[in-house]
Amino acid sequence: GAVVSQHPSRVICKSGTSVKIECRSLDFQATTMFWYRQFPKKSLMLMATSNEGSKATYEQGVEKDKFLINHASLTLSTLTVTSAHPEDSSFYICSARMVFGAGDTYEQYFGPGTRLTVT
Amino acid sequence: GQNIDQPTEMTATEGAIVQINCTYQTSGFNGLFWYQQHAGEAPTFLSYNVLDGLEEKGRFSSFLSRSKGYSYLLLKELQMKDSASYLCAVLDSNYQLIWGAGTKLIIKP
């Protein structure tokens, strides 16, 4: 099956610093990658959608200058949380989707998530 | 607006059967997914329905009625490891996934 890795799995950083999270599709080419945020006991909140080689599309209320997304290749997308603050502490999950054409299910394959704690 | 409703929490007994319902109102429909998510982990794919009817996969089955905007996930022979949140998600007309808030399933011995 399709495997998506995410690194790091856990990170603790000080307020004001920046943190980069990597999302990789290991055995397939991902035309589209998604970044989600999840608060405890809440559902997934889509932050942005990124297509390889183009700018990410951010959901309403998500600051693009704070959450920098780069999708430089068909197997790698990065999310950088800039000038992190304690309220940015959350579980960040990426997913990747491969599209083959008509009849494709548009299934998203999820990475294992990154737990960010900002102190 | 787009909306997906599912119960917040359900409790069932080990060995029993449980049905988790999901109703949706979305702009367009290109399929419905069920994902399982254990606490602190990312969601894992369970099922995909795009046509009406029942899809069976081992102990798990998923049903869809497009005319009613309704789906359910049926879990049989419940095991303690089935304790998790179950997320319903609909692929809308723009092929974007619209997520439900999830149903936390608690399995008791």
XYZ file of N, CA and C in Angstrom:
684
model
N 0.796 -1.203 0.000
C 0.000 0.000 0.000
C 0.829 1.253 0.000
N 0.180 2.372 -0.223
C 0.866 3.655 -0.255
C 1.294 4.079 1.153
N 2.537 4.494 1.283
C 3.077 4.872 2.579
C 3.502 6.339 2.565
N 3.112 7.024 3.608
C 3.498 8.422 3.787
C 4.248 8.546 5.109
N 5.404 9.148 5.049
C 6.171 9.352 6.280
C 6.140 10.825 6.660
N 6.350 11.072 7.929
C 6.336 12.435 8.430
C 7.452 12.539 9.456
N 8.167 13.664 9.403
C 9.296 13.825 10.315
C 9.413 15.274 10.749
N 9.620 15.565 12.018
C 9.756 14.602 13.120
C 8.392 14.139 13.622
N 8.369 13.132 14.447
C 7.113 12.672 15.025
C 6.723 13.535 16.225
N 7.739 14.010 16.924
C 7.492 14.913 18.048
C 8.545 16.003 18.041
N 8.150 17.204 18.371
C 9.116 18.299 18.480
C 8.660 19.265 19.552
N 9.638 19.682 20.350
C 9.398 20.703 21.367
C 10.286 21.878 21.021
N 9.704 23.045 20.917
C 10.516 24.211 20.581
C 10.133 25.383 21.472
N 11.013 26.348 21.502
C 10.753 27.540 22.312
C 9.953 28.557 21.514
N 9.197 29.327 22.219
C 8.380 30.356 21.597
C 9.256 31.304 20.796
N 8.829 31.617 19.580
C 9.579 32.529 18.733
C 10.456 31.840 17.704
N 10.687 30.557 17.872
C 11.511 29.821 16.910
C 10.630 29.235 15.809
N 11.273 28.730 14.767
C 10.543 28.130 13.646
C 10.792 26.628 13.610
N 9.798 25.923 13.161
C 9.881 24.464 13.100
C 9.448 23.992 11.716
N 10.235 23.079 11.151
C 9.899 22.539 9.832
C 9.479 21.087 9.976
N 8.364 20.746 9.351
C 7.865 19.372 9.353
C 7.872 18.868 7.916
N 8.420 17.678 7.720
C 8.495 17.096 6.380
C 7.468 15.993 6.189
N 6.931 15.940 5.007
C 5.970 14.895 4.648
C 6.430 14.280 3.334
N 6.627 12.975 3.349
C 7.125 12.290 2.159
C 6.224 11.124 1.762
N 5.933 11.032 0.469
C 5.275 9.828 -0.045
C 6.394 8.886 -0.474
N 6.435 7.699 0.122
C 7.590 6.830 -0.035
C 7.545 5.950 -1.275
N 6.373 5.560 -1.697
C 6.316 4.605 -2.795
C 5.338 5.023 -3.884
N 5.021 6.304 -3.922
C 4.160 6.793 -4.995
C 4.396 8.289 -5.170
N 3.965 8.795 -6.295
C 4.091 10.228 -6.552
C 2.785 10.915 -6.173
N 2.902 11.899 -5.323
C 1.731 12.591 -4.809
C 1.546 13.907 -5.547
N 0.511 13.963 -6.360
C 0.252 15.212 -7.071
C -0.265 16.286 -6.121
N -0.922 15.836 -5.078
C -1.490 16.772 -4.112
C -1.186 16.300 -2.694
N -0.795 17.244 -1.866
C -0.593 16.946 -0.447
C -1.428 17.906 0.389
N -1.867 17.423 1.526
C -2.717 18.196 2.411
C -2.065 18.299 3.784
N -2.266 19.438 4.416
C -1.805 19.617 5.792
C -3.015 19.870 6.675
N -3.085 19.066 7.730
C -4.185 19.169 8.685
C -3.636 19.497 10.065
N -4.529 20.053 10.853
C -4.218 20.288 12.253
C -5.349 19.668 13.060
N -4.993 19.083 14.181
C -6.012 18.444 14.988
C -5.798 18.777 16.454
N -6.837 19.335 17.071
C -6.813 19.610 18.494
C -7.364 18.388 19.231
N -7.009 18.244 20.497
C -7.457 17.071 21.259
C -8.970 16.868 21.183
N -9.355 15.665 20.877
C -10.757 15.256 20.833
C -11.555 16.004 19.767
N -10.880 16.563 18.807
C -11.559 17.250 17.716
C -11.215 16.577 16.397
N -11.997 16.890 15.374
C -11.722 16.280 14.080
C -10.599 17.012 13.372
N -10.260 16.505 12.207
C -9.206 17.118 11.410
C -9.640 18.468 10.866
N -8.738 19.418 10.903
C -8.997 20.733 10.334
C -8.014 20.952 9.193
N -8.524 21.041 7.979
C -7.657 21.249 6.831
C -7.054 22.641 6.902
N -5.725 22.700 6.799
C -5.039 23.986 6.810
C -4.787 24.474 5.385
N -4.272 23.564 4.554
C -3.909 23.975 3.206
C -3.767 22.763 2.306
N -3.907 23.043 1.027
C -3.741 22.034 -0.014
C -2.604 22.480 -0.908
N -1.677 21.591 -1.180
C -0.575 21.989 -2.045
C -0.413 21.015 -3.200
N -0.222 21.595 -4.361
C 0.059 20.815 -5.556
C 1.507 21.044 -5.942
N 2.149 20.007 -6.399
C 3.564 20.070 -6.724
C 3.840 21.195 -7.707
N 4.807 22.029 -7.334
C 5.243 23.094 -8.233
C 4.405 24.355 -8.219
N 3.377 24.405 -7.404
C 2.558 25.616 -7.353
C 2.350 26.034 -5.901
N 1.828 27.232 -5.737
C 1.604 27.741 -4.386
C 0.465 26.990 -3.707
N 0.593 26.873 -2.397
C -0.443 26.186 -1.636
C -1.716 27.022 -1.554
N -2.820 26.354 -1.455
C -4.117 27.015 -1.252
C -4.478 26.868 0.209
N -4.579 27.995 0.894
C -4.833 27.978 2.330
C -6.326 28.099 2.619
N -6.753 27.428 3.664
C -8.134 27.543 4.095
C -8.331 28.877 4.823
N -9.569 29.287 4.850
C -9.885 30.558 5.497
C -9.461 30.539 6.959
N -8.816 31.588 7.372
C -8.390 31.698 8.761
C -6.991 31.169 9.021
N -6.366 30.558 8.053
C -5.005 30.037 8.222
C -4.021 31.052 7.640
N -3.083 31.499 8.465
C -2.135 32.526 8.032
C -1.042 31.918 7.155
N -1.002 32.325 5.921
C -0.024 31.765 4.997
C 1.395 32.181 5.326
N 1.550 33.344 5.964
C 2.899 33.792 6.313
C 3.419 33.099 7.567
N 2.513 32.521 8.313
C 2.923 31.837 9.526
C 3.164 30.343 9.252
N 2.341 29.792 8.408
C 2.455 28.376 8.060
C 2.891 28.278 6.596
N 4.205 28.190 6.423
C 4.771 28.172 5.080
C 4.789 26.747 4.542
N 4.232 26.581 3.373
C 4.168 25.256 2.772
C 4.921 25.256 1.452
N 5.766 24.252 1.302
C 6.526 24.083 0.078
C 6.345 22.670 -0.441
N 5.971 22.546 -1.689
C 5.762 21.223 -2.293
C 6.688 21.144 -3.504
N 7.971 20.959 -3.203
C 8.998 21.097 -4.217
C 9.073 19.924 -5.180
N 8.626 18.763 -4.750
C 8.699 17.600 -5.624
C 7.449 16.759 -5.446
N 7.317 15.742 -6.267
C 6.130 14.890 -6.200
C 6.137 13.957 -5.011
N 7.222 13.979 -4.227
C 7.273 13.097 -3.061
C 7.540 13.838 -1.756
N 7.638 15.152 -1.800
C 8.001 15.888 -0.583
C 7.235 17.193 -0.473
N 6.648 17.396 0.696
C 6.052 18.680 1.048
C 6.521 19.020 2.453
N 6.764 20.308 2.687
C 7.183 20.739 4.018
C 6.254 21.821 4.541
N 6.045 21.769 5.845
C 5.270 22.800 6.548
C 6.208 23.429 7.560
N 6.397 24.742 7.475
C 7.227 25.451 8.439
C 6.341 26.361 9.267
N 6.345 26.121 10.561
C 5.628 26.988 11.493
C 6.609 28.067 11.920
N 6.371 29.281 11.485
C 7.314 30.369 11.767
C 6.921 31.099 13.044
N 7.950 31.530 13.777
C 7.739 32.268 15.008
C 6.639 31.602 15.845
N 6.904 30.373 16.200
C 5.879 29.563 16.886
C 5.524 30.139 18.254
N 4.277 29.999 18.609
C 3.778 30.401 19.917
C 3.062 29.220 20.558
N 2.877 29.263 21.874
C 2.223 28.134 22.550
C 0.881 27.730 21.940
N 0.142 28.676 21.396
C -1.157 28.336 20.797
C -1.009 27.552 19.489
N 0.215 27.472 18.975
C 0.462 26.655 17.782
C 0.677 25.191 18.142
N 0.785 24.913 19.425
C 0.961 23.526 19.858
C -0.244 22.712 19.398
N 0.031 21.628 18.713
C -1.058 20.836 18.146
C -0.485 19.579 17.510
N -1.372 18.781 16.983
C -1.001 17.578 16.230
C -1.176 17.934 14.754
N -0.068 17.895 14.001
C -0.115 18.253 12.597
C 0.012 16.969 11.773
N -0.897 16.792 10.842
C -0.921 15.575 10.028
C -0.915 15.953 8.557
N -0.084 15.274 7.788
C -0.109 15.483 6.345
C -0.752 14.269 5.687
N -1.255 14.490 4.502
C -1.750 13.369 3.703
C -1.377 13.624 2.255
N -1.339 12.553 1.506
C -0.963 12.655 0.102
C -1.978 11.921 -0.753
N -2.161 12.424 -1.928
C -3.140 11.838 -2.830
C -2.519 11.666 -4.202
N -2.756 10.507 -4.779
C -2.292 10.300 -6.144
C -3.519 10.177 -7.025
N -3.443 10.782 -8.169
C -4.590 10.792 -9.060
C -4.188 10.151 -10.367
N -4.939 9.124 -10.709
C -4.606 8.426 -11.947
C -5.519 8.818 -13.100
N -6.713 9.277 -12.774
C -7.636 9.638 -13.830
C -9.041 9.187 -13.497
N -9.854 8.989 -14.495
C -11.253 8.629 -14.296
C -11.362 7.355 -13.477
N -12.248 7.370 -12.500
C -12.445 6.201 -11.660
C -11.575 6.184 -10.425
N -10.644 7.103 -10.321
C -9.803 7.143 -9.133
C -10.639 7.540 -7.919
N -10.303 6.997 -6.782
C -11.100 7.243 -5.579
C -10.682 8.512 -4.846
N -9.572 9.107 -5.233
C -9.073 10.289 -4.544
C -8.800 10.011 -3.074
N -8.429 8.774 -2.786
C -8.119 8.429 -1.400
C -6.892 9.177 -0.933
N -6.940 9.620 0.311
C -5.793 10.280 0.911
C -5.077 9.301 1.835
N -3.773 9.294 1.733
C -2.937 8.456 2.581
C -2.262 9.361 3.600
N -2.420 9.000 4.853
C -1.977 9.886 5.914
C -0.594 9.525 6.442
N 0.145 10.562 6.785
C 1.373 10.366 7.531
C 1.039 10.115 8.988
N 2.024 9.729 9.789
C 1.783 9.381 11.192
C 1.560 10.587 12.098
N 1.775 11.779 11.590
C 1.534 12.977 12.398
C 2.760 13.470 13.134
N 2.741 14.744 13.456
C 3.811 15.399 14.231
C 3.170 16.148 15.381
N 3.604 15.806 16.574
C 3.079 16.526 17.742
C 4.034 17.659 18.075
N 3.554 18.867 17.934
C 4.357 20.059 18.198
C 3.963 20.658 19.544
N 4.959 20.884 20.367
C 4.743 21.567 21.644
C 5.633 22.793 21.676
N 5.014 23.934 21.850
C 5.757 25.193 21.916
C 5.751 25.680 23.359
N 6.943 25.860 23.917
C 7.022 26.251 25.340
C 7.309 27.739 25.510
N -24.418 25.556 3.316
C -23.095 25.132 3.710
C -22.976 23.629 3.687
N -21.801 23.138 3.898
C -21.556 21.709 3.881
C -21.534 21.202 5.320
N -22.126 20.052 5.513
C -22.259 19.550 6.869
C -22.245 18.036 6.894
N -21.522 17.510 7.858
C -21.508 16.070 8.075
C -21.776 15.809 9.546
N -22.758 14.975 9.823
C -23.148 14.700 11.207
C -22.912 13.236 11.546
N -22.324 13.028 12.680
C -22.157 11.684 13.222
C -22.177 11.806 14.736
N -22.577 10.742 15.432
C -22.656 10.837 16.896
C -21.274 11.093 17.487
N -21.266 11.806 18.594
C -20.001 12.158 19.230
C -19.326 10.950 19.861
N -20.129 10.129 20.507
C -19.551 9.004 21.246
C -20.540 7.844 21.284
N -20.018 6.643 21.230
C -20.841 5.441 21.361
C -20.091 4.436 22.228
N -20.852 3.621 22.919
C -20.273 2.580 23.760
C -20.858 1.234 23.348
N -20.014 0.225 23.279
C -20.471 -1.112 22.908
C -19.658 -2.145 23.689
N -20.151 -3.374 23.650
C -19.522 -4.453 24.408
C -18.672 -5.326 23.494
N -17.564 -5.780 24.019
C -16.691 -6.696 23.275
C -17.496 -7.885 22.756
N -17.285 -8.210 21.468
C -18.002 -9.317 20.856
C -19.309 -8.934 20.195
N -19.792 -7.761 20.485
C -21.091 -7.323 19.955
C -20.921 -6.664 18.584
N -22.038 -6.079 18.110
C -22.068 -5.364 16.838
C -22.439 -3.910 17.114
N -21.827 -2.996 16.387
C -22.179 -1.586 16.545
C -22.286 -0.936 15.172
N -23.228 -0.017 15.048
C -23.430 0.710 13.788
C -23.233 2.197 14.042
N -22.335 2.795 13.300
C -22.055 4.225 13.430
C -22.634 4.921 12.209
N -23.560 5.836 12.449
C -24.238 6.525 11.360
C -23.564 7.829 10.979
N -23.767 8.202 9.725
C -23.222 9.460 9.217
C -24.207 10.025 8.210
N -24.635 11.254 8.413
C -25.482 11.919 7.435
C -24.740 13.134 6.902
N -24.988 13.455 5.650
C -24.220 14.538 5.039
C -25.078 15.408 4.131
N -24.710 16.675 4.079
C -25.229 17.620 3.085
C -24.028 18.341 2.514
N -23.700 18.039 1.288
C -22.502 18.619 0.675
C -22.824 19.136 -0.720
N -21.952 19.993 -1.213
C -22.092 20.496 -2.582
C -21.469 19.458 -3.501
N -22.298 18.569 -3.986
C -21.803 17.505 -4.830
C -21.348 16.307 -4.020
N -21.194 15.211 -4.703
C -20.799 13.972 -4.023
C -19.973 13.127 -4.986
N -18.781 12.791 -4.518
C -17.913 11.922 -5.316
C -17.384 10.753 -4.509
N -18.112 10.438 -3.446
C -17.701 9.282 -2.657
C -17.649 9.600 -1.180
N -17.737 8.558 -0.376
C -17.703 8.723 1.083
C -16.689 7.753 1.661
N -15.881 8.284 2.569
C -14.819 7.495 3.199
C -15.124 7.306 4.682
N -14.668 6.189 5.187
C -14.598 5.982 6.630
C -13.130 5.737 6.992
N -12.691 6.461 8.029
C -11.346 6.299 8.541
C -11.427 5.954 10.023
N -10.429 5.204 10.474
C -10.286 4.894 11.892
C -9.091 5.679 12.427
N -9.256 6.267 13.598
C -8.145 6.996 14.195
C -8.014 6.645 15.663
N -6.874 6.021 16.018
C -6.588 5.784 17.417
C -5.982 7.042 18.009
N -6.157 7.195 19.305
C -5.702 8.402 19.989
C -4.222 8.646 19.734
N -3.884 9.855 19.329
C -2.502 10.222 19.106
C -1.908 9.718 17.815
N -2.731 9.095 16.980
C -2.230 8.573 15.712
C -2.981 9.203 14.551
N -2.455 9.029 13.351
C -3.116 9.550 12.161
C -4.242 8.604 11.728
N -5.185 9.099 10.967
C -6.283 8.250 10.483
C -5.790 7.167 9.534
N -6.457 6.036 9.569
C -6.175 4.963 8.602
C -7.449 4.630 7.844
N -7.296 4.353 6.572
C -8.416 4.103 5.677
C -9.145 2.822 6.041
N -10.475 2.906 6.061
C -11.293 1.719 6.288
C -12.092 1.343 5.043
N -12.806 2.342 4.472
C -13.688 1.994 3.361
C -13.982 3.206 2.501
N -14.452 2.902 1.297
C -14.860 3.939 0.344
C -16.120 3.458 -0.354
N -17.156 4.293 -0.355
C -18.404 3.974 -1.061
C -18.719 5.111 -2.016
N -19.029 4.778 -3.234
C -19.471 5.796 -4.187
C -20.828 5.405 -4.792
N -21.156 4.118 -4.753
C -22.452 3.640 -5.224
C -23.291 3.178 -4.029
N -24.592 3.207 -4.190
C -25.486 2.764 -3.117
C -25.255 1.291 -2.816
N -25.400 0.985 -1.547
C -25.307 -0.418 -1.170
C -24.302 -0.663 -0.079
N -24.095 -1.927 0.175
C -23.246 -2.370 1.268
C -21.935 -2.921 0.736
N -20.839 -2.448 1.319
C -19.510 -2.966 1.001
C -18.995 -3.682 2.241
N -18.687 -4.960 2.098
C -18.220 -5.725 3.240
C -16.740 -6.007 3.125
N -16.048 -5.811 4.249
C -14.606 -6.058 4.285
C -14.272 -6.637 5.654
N -14.313 -7.949 5.735
C -14.010 -8.607 7.007
C -15.054 -8.274 8.063
N -14.588 -7.816 9.209
C -15.516 -7.500 10.298
C -16.203 -6.151 10.090
N -15.689 -5.375 9.140
C -16.230 -4.033 8.908
C -17.038 -3.999 7.611
N -18.171 -3.310 7.654
C -18.984 -3.100 6.457
C -19.383 -1.635 6.416
N -19.549 -1.113 5.211
C -20.008 0.270 5.084
C -21.152 0.307 4.083
N -22.144 1.121 4.429
C -23.359 1.227 3.620
C -23.537 2.660 3.177
N -24.076 2.843 1.979
C -24.340 4.184 1.455
C -25.702 4.252 0.796
N -26.422 5.338 1.092
C -27.628 5.702 0.372
C -27.467 7.144 -0.068
N -27.214 7.364 -1.325
C -26.985 8.720 -1.827
C -28.265 9.550 -1.790
N -29.405 8.929 -2.062
C -30.660 9.681 -2.071
C -30.996 10.205 -0.678
N -30.568 9.495 0.347
C -30.853 9.913 1.722
C -29.679 10.679 2.340
N -28.564 10.757 1.648
C -27.397 11.426 2.225
C -26.966 10.747 3.505
N -26.853 9.420 3.437
C -26.689 8.633 4.661
C -25.722 7.483 4.427
N -24.912 7.258 5.436
C -24.000 6.126 5.419
C -23.908 5.561 6.825
N -23.540 4.315 6.911
C -23.184 3.770 8.222
C -22.004 2.829 8.098
N -21.282 2.740 9.197
C -20.173 1.794 9.333
C -20.601 0.760 10.354
N -20.533 -0.491 9.959
C -20.958 -1.587 10.830
C -19.729 -2.375 11.265
N -19.553 -2.509 12.555
C -18.430 -3.261 13.085
C -18.968 -4.492 13.819
N -18.533 -5.659 13.397
C -18.989 -6.905 14.006
C -17.897 -7.496 14.882
N -18.322 -8.392 15.765
C -17.374 -9.115 16.634
C -16.356 -8.156 17.231
N -16.865 -7.158 17.890
C -16.021 -6.083 18.399
C -14.887 -6.599 19.278
N -13.729 -5.979 19.072
C -12.553 -6.295 19.876
C -12.118 -5.024 20.594
N -11.379 -5.210 21.665
C -10.950 -4.046 22.453
C -10.143 -3.084 21.590
N -9.385 -3.620 20.648
C -8.563 -2.752 19.794
C -9.387 -1.877 18.846
N -10.683 -2.160 18.761
C -11.553 -1.329 17.915
C -11.911 -0.014 18.601
N -11.528 0.124 19.852
C -11.756 1.397 20.548
C -10.938 2.471 19.849
N -11.627 3.441 19.264
C -10.969 4.472 18.456
C -12.028 5.477 18.048
N -11.593 6.493 17.348
C -12.547 7.415 16.721
C -12.736 7.010 15.274
N -13.956 7.127 14.797
C -14.268 6.751 13.417
C -14.765 8.003 12.691
N -14.046 8.345 11.653
C -14.293 9.590 10.924
C -14.985 9.305 9.600
N -16.057 10.031 9.367
C -16.781 9.972 8.097
C -16.337 11.190 7.281
N -16.056 10.993 6.017
C -15.617 12.111 5.171
C -16.211 11.962 3.779
N -16.677 13.065 3.228
C -17.304 13.066 1.904
C -16.451 13.850 0.918
N -16.273 13.281 -0.259
C -15.552 13.950 -1.334
C -16.565 14.797 -2.101
N -16.387 16.127 -2.064
C -17.419 16.985 -2.658
C -17.184 17.192 -4.153
N -17.921 18.128 -4.739
C -17.854 18.330 -6.187
C -16.481 18.817 -6.646
N -15.723 19.425 -5.739
C -14.370 19.879 -6.051
C -13.311 18.836 -5.679
N -13.771 17.657 -5.360
C -12.876 16.563 -4.947
C -12.097 16.921 -3.696
N -12.720 17.706 -2.831
C -12.146 18.012 -1.533
C -12.855 17.167 -0.491
N -12.084 16.682 0.480
C -12.685 15.881 1.537
C -13.282 16.790 2.601
N -14.553 16.570 2.900
C -15.233 17.271 3.978
C -15.335 16.287 5.141
N -14.795 16.664 6.288
C -14.690 15.732 7.403
C -15.799 15.924 8.436
N -16.306 14.804 8.945
C -17.145 14.846 10.124
C -16.272 15.000 11.361
N -16.903 15.257 12.490
C -16.152 15.476 13.728
C -15.649 14.180 14.349
N -16.158 13.055 13.843
C -15.696 11.773 14.368
C -16.591 11.238 15.471
N -16.644 9.926 15.552
C -17.392 9.248 16.608
C -16.400 8.455 17.445
N -16.341 8.778 18.714
C -15.461 8.025 19.614
C -16.183 6.763 20.046
N -15.613 5.622 19.730
C -16.206 4.331 20.086
C -15.465 3.743 21.274
N -16.204 3.476 22.324
C -15.629 2.879 23.542
C -16.112 1.444 23.628
N -15.183 0.526 23.721
C -15.515 -0.889 23.836
C -15.295 -1.334 25.279
N -16.306 -1.945 25.849
C -16.202 -2.432 27.233
C -16.155 -3.952 27.240
N -15.398 -4.515 28.191
C -15.292 -5.992 28.252
C -16.642 -6.634 28.573
